[in-house]
């Protein structure tokens, strides 16, 4: 795969590169054209463990956020302000759900852009399983809007607010990631002490840590997490 394996990224030496098939003994995603970034793997590992330390059970969700194809590239796509607005709106949505237990949202995100004129985002969302156990139906309501109180509709409304779109234009912009082989959706229950579930969630989350299509050296942040 690689005839030469540099230990650090030439455009950002702070980024250490990872070529192994495992990280701390857990399997990781393997990209045929690029390594993973060790710094990103370490952050993902920490956020997952923080969630498990805080709650006995965690709902883990892999989401992808995209812009409409017909939307012209503009200032909104030059930074990650829209993603900050998404998380702010999602926190409002979670609070408005009035769950018995605190949602305790944690997350990891990455920004990628390959052949498109606009970027897209990959997310790992972690929520208290006692507050939210399901995403709910993905389909819009009969009028094309996303009015339902389920978690998926709340995520769509949050992205809708973040990018200033009409609800009827949101279909296909918030995607739940699927396994390429099994087509299973990236929604998992993660219990403290369940090593296999942790390994599974960490593996699917390591997809966010690949170097490929990240905006390294452009002045735009390509990876982040909750604190």
PDB file of N, CA and C in Angstrom, residues 9 13 16 28 30 46 49 72 115 117 121 123 134 138 152 161 183 187-188 199-200 206 210 223-225:
ATOM      1  N   UNK A   9       2.698  14.336   8.951  1.00  0.00           N
ATOM      2  CA  UNK A   9       2.195  14.948   7.725  1.00  0.00           C
ATOM      3  C   UNK A   9       3.139  16.071   7.298  1.00  0.00           C
ATOM      4  N   UNK A  13       3.378  18.984  10.636  1.00  0.00           N
ATOM      5  CA  UNK A  13       4.159  17.972  11.371  1.00  0.00           C
ATOM      6  C   UNK A  13       3.562  17.576  12.719  1.00  0.00           C
ATOM      7  N   UNK A  16       0.472  13.097  13.468  1.00  0.00           N
ATOM      8  CA  UNK A  16       1.191  11.831  13.358  1.00  0.00           C
ATOM      9  C   UNK A  16       0.342  10.835  12.559  1.00  0.00           C
ATOM     10  N   UNK A  28      -9.235  -0.853  13.205  1.00  0.00           N
ATOM     11  CA  UNK A  28      -9.549   0.475  12.676  1.00  0.00           C
ATOM     12  C   UNK A  28      -9.820   0.381  11.185  1.00  0.00           C
ATOM     13  N   UNK A  30      -9.433   0.931   7.308  1.00  0.00           N
ATOM     14  CA  UNK A  30      -8.264   0.966   6.444  1.00  0.00           C
ATOM     15  C   UNK A  30      -8.640   1.601   5.114  1.00  0.00           C
ATOM     16  N   UNK A  46     -10.578   8.911  23.395  1.00  0.00           N
ATOM     17  CA  UNK A  46     -10.856   9.631  24.630  1.00  0.00           C
ATOM     18  C   UNK A  46     -12.341   9.964  24.766  1.00  0.00           C
ATOM     19  N   UNK A  49     -14.367   6.901  25.677  1.00  0.00           N
ATOM     20  CA  UNK A  49     -14.166   6.512  27.072  1.00  0.00           C
ATOM     21  C   UNK A  49     -14.798   7.517  28.029  1.00  0.00           C
ATOM     22  N   UNK A  72     -24.935  26.940  -4.509  1.00  0.00           N
ATOM     23  CA  UNK A  72     -23.630  27.385  -4.999  1.00  0.00           C
ATOM     24  C   UNK A  72     -22.632  27.506  -3.852  1.00  0.00           C
ATOM     25  N   UNK A 115     -14.091  15.721  -4.607  1.00  0.00           N
ATOM     26  CA  UNK A 115     -14.380  16.201  -5.962  1.00  0.00           C
ATOM     27  C   UNK A 115     -15.515  17.213  -6.023  1.00  0.00           C
ATOM     28  N   UNK A 117     -17.559  20.872  -5.010  1.00  0.00           N
ATOM     29  CA  UNK A 117     -17.216  22.273  -4.771  1.00  0.00           C
ATOM     30  C   UNK A 117     -17.562  22.696  -3.351  1.00  0.00           C
ATOM     31  N   UNK A 121     -19.574  16.737   6.094  1.00  0.00           N
ATOM     32  CA  UNK A 121     -19.130  16.415   7.449  1.00  0.00           C
ATOM     33  C   UNK A 121     -19.532  14.984   7.818  1.00  0.00           C
ATOM     34  N   UNK A 123     -19.915  12.651  11.290  1.00  0.00           N
ATOM     35  CA  UNK A 123     -20.078  12.845  12.731  1.00  0.00           C
ATOM     36  C   UNK A 123     -20.241  11.520  13.462  1.00  0.00           C
ATOM     37  N   UNK A 134     -33.400   5.387  20.384  1.00  0.00           N
ATOM     38  CA  UNK A 134     -33.631   5.156  18.966  1.00  0.00           C
ATOM     39  C   UNK A 134     -33.507   6.462  18.201  1.00  0.00           C
ATOM     40  N   UNK A 138     -36.807   7.725   9.514  1.00  0.00           N
ATOM     41  CA  UNK A 138     -35.997   8.651   8.722  1.00  0.00           C
ATOM     42  C   UNK A 138     -36.841   9.468   7.739  1.00  0.00           C
ATOM     43  N   UNK A 152     -33.963  11.509  14.897  1.00  0.00           N
ATOM     44  CA  UNK A 152     -33.507  11.775  13.531  1.00  0.00           C
ATOM     45  C   UNK A 152     -34.088  13.093  13.015  1.00  0.00           C
ATOM     46  N   UNK A 161     -31.586  24.374  10.270  1.00  0.00           N
ATOM     47  CA  UNK A 161     -31.362  25.694  10.870  1.00  0.00           C
ATOM     48  C   UNK A 161     -29.946  26.182  10.593  1.00  0.00           C
ATOM     49  N   UNK A 183     -24.865  -3.352   5.075  1.00  0.00           N
ATOM     50  CA  UNK A 183     -25.862  -2.286   4.918  1.00  0.00           C
ATOM     51  C   UNK A 183     -26.550  -1.942   6.234  1.00  0.00           C
ATOM     52  N   UNK A 187     -25.939   2.731  14.049  1.00  0.00           N
ATOM     53  CA  UNK A 187     -26.583   3.071  15.317  1.00  0.00           C
ATOM     54  C   UNK A 187     -26.311   1.920  16.278  1.00  0.00           C
ATOM     55  N   UNK A 188     -25.655   2.215  17.391  1.00  0.00           N
ATOM     56  CA  UNK A 188     -25.213   1.157  18.285  1.00  0.00           C
ATOM     57  C   UNK A 188     -25.485   1.524  19.737  1.00  0.00           C
ATOM     58  N   UNK A 199     -15.209  -2.033  20.546  1.00  0.00           N
ATOM     59  CA  UNK A 199     -14.347  -2.242  19.388  1.00  0.00           C
ATOM     60  C   UNK A 199     -15.095  -1.945  18.092  1.00  0.00           C
ATOM     61  N   UNK A 200     -16.365  -2.345  18.044  1.00  0.00           N
ATOM     62  CA  UNK A 200     -17.176  -2.095  16.851  1.00  0.00           C
ATOM     63  C   UNK A 200     -17.385  -0.604  16.627  1.00  0.00           C
ATOM     64  N   UNK A 206     -13.395   5.291  13.494  1.00  0.00           N
ATOM     65  CA  UNK A 206     -12.052   5.574  12.978  1.00  0.00           C
ATOM     66  C   UNK A 206     -12.096   6.018  11.519  1.00  0.00           C
ATOM     67  N   UNK A 210      -9.370   9.161   8.963  1.00  0.00           N
ATOM     68  CA  UNK A 210      -8.537   8.955   7.781  1.00  0.00           C
ATOM     69  C   UNK A 210      -8.013  10.288   7.272  1.00  0.00           C
ATOM     70  N   UNK A 223     -10.966  18.544  11.788  1.00  0.00           N
ATOM     71  CA  UNK A 223     -11.349  17.524  12.767  1.00  0.00           C
ATOM     72  C   UNK A 223     -11.563  18.198  14.111  1.00  0.00           C
ATOM     73  N   UNK A 224     -12.553  17.710  14.858  1.00  0.00           N
ATOM     74  CA  UNK A 224     -12.797  18.265  16.187  1.00  0.00           C
ATOM     75  C   UNK A 224     -13.671  17.353  17.012  1.00  0.00           C
ATOM     76  N   UNK A 225     -13.879  17.756  18.267  1.00  0.00           N
ATOM     77  CA  UNK A 225     -14.680  16.945  19.173  1.00  0.00           C
ATOM     78  C   UNK A 225     -15.250  17.809  20.279  1.00  0.00           C
TER      79      UNK A 225
END
